[in-house]
GROMACS .gro file of N, CA and C in nm:
model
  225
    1UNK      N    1  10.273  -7.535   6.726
    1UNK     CA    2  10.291  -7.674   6.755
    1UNK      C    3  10.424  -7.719   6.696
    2UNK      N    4  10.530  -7.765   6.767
    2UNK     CA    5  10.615  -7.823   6.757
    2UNK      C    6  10.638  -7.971   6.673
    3UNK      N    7  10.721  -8.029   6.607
    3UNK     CA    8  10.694  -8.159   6.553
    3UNK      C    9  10.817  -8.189   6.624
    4UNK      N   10  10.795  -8.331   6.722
    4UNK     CA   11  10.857  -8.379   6.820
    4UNK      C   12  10.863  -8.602   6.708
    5UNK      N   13  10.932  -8.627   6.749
    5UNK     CA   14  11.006  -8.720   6.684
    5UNK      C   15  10.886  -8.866   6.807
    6UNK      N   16  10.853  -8.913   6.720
    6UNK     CA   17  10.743  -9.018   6.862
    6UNK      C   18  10.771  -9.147   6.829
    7UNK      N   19  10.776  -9.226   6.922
    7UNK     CA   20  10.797  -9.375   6.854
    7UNK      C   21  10.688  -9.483   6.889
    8UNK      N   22  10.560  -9.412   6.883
    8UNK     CA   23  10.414  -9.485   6.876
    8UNK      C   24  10.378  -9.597   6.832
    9UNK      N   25  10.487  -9.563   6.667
    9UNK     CA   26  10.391  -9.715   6.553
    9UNK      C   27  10.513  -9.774   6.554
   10UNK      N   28  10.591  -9.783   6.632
   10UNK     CA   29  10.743  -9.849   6.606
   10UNK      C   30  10.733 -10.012   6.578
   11UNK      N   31  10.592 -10.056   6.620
   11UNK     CA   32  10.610 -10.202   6.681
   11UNK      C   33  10.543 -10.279   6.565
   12UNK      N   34  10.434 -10.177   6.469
   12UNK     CA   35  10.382 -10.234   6.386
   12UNK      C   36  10.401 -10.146   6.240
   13UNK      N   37  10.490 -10.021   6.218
   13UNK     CA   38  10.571  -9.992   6.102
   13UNK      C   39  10.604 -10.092   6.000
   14UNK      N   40  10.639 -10.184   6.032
   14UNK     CA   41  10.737 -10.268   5.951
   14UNK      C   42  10.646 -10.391   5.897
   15UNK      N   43  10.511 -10.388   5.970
   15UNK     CA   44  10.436 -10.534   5.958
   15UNK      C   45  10.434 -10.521   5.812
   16UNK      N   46  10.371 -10.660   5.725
   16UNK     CA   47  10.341 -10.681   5.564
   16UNK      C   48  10.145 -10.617   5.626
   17UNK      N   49  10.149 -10.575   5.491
   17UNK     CA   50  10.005 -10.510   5.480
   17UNK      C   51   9.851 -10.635   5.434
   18UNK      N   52   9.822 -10.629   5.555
   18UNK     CA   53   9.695 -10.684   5.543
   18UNK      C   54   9.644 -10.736   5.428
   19UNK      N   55   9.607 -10.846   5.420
   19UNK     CA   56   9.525 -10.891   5.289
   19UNK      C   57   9.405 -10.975   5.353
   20UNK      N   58   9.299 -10.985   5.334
   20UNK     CA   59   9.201 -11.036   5.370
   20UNK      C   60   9.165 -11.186   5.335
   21UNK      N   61   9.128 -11.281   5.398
   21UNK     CA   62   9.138 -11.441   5.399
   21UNK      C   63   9.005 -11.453   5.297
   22UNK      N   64   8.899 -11.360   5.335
   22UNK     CA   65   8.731 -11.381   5.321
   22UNK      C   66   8.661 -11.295   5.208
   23UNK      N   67   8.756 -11.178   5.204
   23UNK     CA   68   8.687 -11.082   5.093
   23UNK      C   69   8.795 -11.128   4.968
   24UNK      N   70   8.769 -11.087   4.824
   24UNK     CA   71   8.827 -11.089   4.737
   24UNK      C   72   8.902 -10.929   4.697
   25UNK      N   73   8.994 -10.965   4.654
   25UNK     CA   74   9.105 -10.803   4.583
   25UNK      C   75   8.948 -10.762   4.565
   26UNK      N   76   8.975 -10.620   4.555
   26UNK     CA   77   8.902 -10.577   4.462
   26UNK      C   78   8.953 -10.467   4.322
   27UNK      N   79   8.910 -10.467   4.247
   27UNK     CA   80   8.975 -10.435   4.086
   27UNK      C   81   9.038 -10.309   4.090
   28UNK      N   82   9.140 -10.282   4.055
   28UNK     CA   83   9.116 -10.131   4.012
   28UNK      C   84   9.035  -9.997   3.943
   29UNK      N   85   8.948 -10.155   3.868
   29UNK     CA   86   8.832 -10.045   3.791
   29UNK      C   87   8.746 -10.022   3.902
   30UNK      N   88   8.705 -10.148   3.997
   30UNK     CA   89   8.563 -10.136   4.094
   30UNK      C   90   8.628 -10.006   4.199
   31UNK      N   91   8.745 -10.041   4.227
   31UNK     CA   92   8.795  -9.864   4.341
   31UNK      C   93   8.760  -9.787   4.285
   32UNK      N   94   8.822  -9.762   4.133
   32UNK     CA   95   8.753  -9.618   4.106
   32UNK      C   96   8.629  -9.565   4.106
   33UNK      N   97   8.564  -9.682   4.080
   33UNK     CA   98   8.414  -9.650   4.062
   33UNK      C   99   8.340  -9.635   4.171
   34UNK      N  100   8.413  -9.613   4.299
   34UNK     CA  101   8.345  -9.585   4.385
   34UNK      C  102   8.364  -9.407   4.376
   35UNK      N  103   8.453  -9.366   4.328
   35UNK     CA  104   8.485  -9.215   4.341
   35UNK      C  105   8.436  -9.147   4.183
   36UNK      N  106   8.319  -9.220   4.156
   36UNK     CA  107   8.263  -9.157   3.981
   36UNK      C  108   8.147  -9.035   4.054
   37UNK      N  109   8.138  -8.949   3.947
   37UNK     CA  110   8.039  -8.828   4.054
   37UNK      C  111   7.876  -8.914   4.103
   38UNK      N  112   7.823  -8.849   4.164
   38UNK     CA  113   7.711  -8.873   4.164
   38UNK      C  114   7.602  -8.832   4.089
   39UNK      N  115   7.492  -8.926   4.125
   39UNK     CA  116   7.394  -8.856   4.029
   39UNK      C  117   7.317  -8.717   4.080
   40UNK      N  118   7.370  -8.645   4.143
   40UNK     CA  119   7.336  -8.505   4.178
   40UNK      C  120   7.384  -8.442   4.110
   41UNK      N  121   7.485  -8.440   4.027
   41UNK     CA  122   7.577  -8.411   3.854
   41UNK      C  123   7.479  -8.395   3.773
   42UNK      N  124   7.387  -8.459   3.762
   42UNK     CA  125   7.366  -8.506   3.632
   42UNK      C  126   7.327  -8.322   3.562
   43UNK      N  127   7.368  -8.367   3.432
   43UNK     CA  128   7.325  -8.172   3.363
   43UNK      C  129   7.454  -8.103   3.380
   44UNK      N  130   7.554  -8.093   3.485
   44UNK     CA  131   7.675  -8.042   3.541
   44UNK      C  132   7.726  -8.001   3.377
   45UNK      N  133   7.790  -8.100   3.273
   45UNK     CA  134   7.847  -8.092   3.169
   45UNK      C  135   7.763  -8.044   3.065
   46UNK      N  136   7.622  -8.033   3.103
   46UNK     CA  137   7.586  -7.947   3.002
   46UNK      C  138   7.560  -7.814   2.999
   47UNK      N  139   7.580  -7.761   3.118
   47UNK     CA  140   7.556  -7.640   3.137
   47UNK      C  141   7.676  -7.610   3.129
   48UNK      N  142   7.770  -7.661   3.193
   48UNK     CA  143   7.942  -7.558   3.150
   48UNK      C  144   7.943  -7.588   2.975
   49UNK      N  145   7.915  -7.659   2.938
   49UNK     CA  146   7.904  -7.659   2.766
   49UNK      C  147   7.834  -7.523   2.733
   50UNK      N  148   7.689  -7.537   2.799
   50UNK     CA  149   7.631  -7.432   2.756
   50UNK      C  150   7.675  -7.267   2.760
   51UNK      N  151   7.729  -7.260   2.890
   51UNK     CA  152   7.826  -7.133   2.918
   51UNK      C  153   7.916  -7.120   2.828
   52UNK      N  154   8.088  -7.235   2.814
   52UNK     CA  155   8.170  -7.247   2.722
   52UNK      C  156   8.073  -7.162   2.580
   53UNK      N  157   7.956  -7.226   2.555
   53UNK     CA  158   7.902  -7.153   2.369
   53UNK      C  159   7.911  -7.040   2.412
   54UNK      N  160   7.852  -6.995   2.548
   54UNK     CA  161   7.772  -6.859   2.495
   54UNK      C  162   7.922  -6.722   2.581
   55UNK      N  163   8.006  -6.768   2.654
   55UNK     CA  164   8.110  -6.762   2.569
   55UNK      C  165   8.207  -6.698   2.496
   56UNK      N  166   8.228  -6.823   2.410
   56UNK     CA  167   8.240  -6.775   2.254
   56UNK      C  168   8.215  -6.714   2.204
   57UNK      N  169   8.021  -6.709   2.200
   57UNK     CA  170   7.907  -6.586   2.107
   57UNK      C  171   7.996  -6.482   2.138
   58UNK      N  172   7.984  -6.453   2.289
   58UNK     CA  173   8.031  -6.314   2.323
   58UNK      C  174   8.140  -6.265   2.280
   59UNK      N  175   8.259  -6.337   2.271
   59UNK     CA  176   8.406  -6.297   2.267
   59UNK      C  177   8.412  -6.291   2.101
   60UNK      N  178   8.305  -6.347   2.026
   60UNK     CA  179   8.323  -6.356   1.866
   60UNK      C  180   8.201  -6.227   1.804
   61UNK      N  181   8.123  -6.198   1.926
   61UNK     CA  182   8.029  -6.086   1.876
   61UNK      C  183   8.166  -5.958   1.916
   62UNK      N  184   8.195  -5.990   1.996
   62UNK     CA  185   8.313  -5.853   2.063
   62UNK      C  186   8.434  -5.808   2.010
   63UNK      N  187   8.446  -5.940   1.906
   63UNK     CA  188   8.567  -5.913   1.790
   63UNK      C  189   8.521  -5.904   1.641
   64UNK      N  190   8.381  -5.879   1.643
   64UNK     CA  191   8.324  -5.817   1.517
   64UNK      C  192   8.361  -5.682   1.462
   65UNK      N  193   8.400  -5.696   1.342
   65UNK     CA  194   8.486  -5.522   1.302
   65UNK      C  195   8.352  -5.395   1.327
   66UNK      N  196   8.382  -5.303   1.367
   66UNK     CA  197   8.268  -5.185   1.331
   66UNK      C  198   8.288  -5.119   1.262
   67UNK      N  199   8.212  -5.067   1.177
   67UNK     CA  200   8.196  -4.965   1.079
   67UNK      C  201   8.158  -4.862   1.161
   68UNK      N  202   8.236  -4.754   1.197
   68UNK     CA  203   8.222  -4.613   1.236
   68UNK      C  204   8.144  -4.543   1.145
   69UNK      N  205   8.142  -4.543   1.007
   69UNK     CA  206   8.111  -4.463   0.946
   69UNK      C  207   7.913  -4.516   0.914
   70UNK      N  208   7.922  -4.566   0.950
   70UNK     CA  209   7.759  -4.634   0.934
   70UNK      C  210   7.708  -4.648   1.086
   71UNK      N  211   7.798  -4.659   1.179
   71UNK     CA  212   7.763  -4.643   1.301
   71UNK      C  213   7.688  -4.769   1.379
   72UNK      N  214   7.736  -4.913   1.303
   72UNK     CA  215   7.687  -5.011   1.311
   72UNK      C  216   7.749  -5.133   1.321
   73UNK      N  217   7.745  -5.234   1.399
   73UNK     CA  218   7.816  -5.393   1.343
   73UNK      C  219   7.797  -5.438   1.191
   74UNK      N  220   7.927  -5.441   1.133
   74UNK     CA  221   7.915  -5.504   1.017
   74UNK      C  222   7.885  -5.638   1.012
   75UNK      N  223   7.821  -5.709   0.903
   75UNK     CA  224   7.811  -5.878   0.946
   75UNK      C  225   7.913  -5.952   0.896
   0.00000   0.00000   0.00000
């Protein structure tokens, strides 16, 4: 597909942007809060928490020194 040069919105490009007579602005806090997760989330942050610990456990059990000579994890 080619990108060809069109002069479609030529007539209304330039208009001032709409503001509504009947509704009020609405906030910047209330926009965002339309894009906050849902409650189908809920738990989401505790389980990557829970992963994030376990983890750790692993990567801190996996850098535990060994004693070769005892043939065992030292504590």
């Amino acid at each position: 597909m080619s990108l060809t040069e069109t002069h479609r919105y030529d007539d209304i490009i330039d208009l001032p942007h709409h503001r509504s007579q009947t509704h009020a602005h609405m906030s910047m806090h209330n926009r965002a809060a339309q894009f906050m997760p849902f409650a189908a989330l809920t738990g989401y942050d505790d389980i990557i928490r829970q992963t994030a610990q376990s983890s750790d456990d692993a990567v801190e059990r996996t850098n535990r020194p060994v004693d070769l000579a005892e043939g065992y994890l030292s504590a």
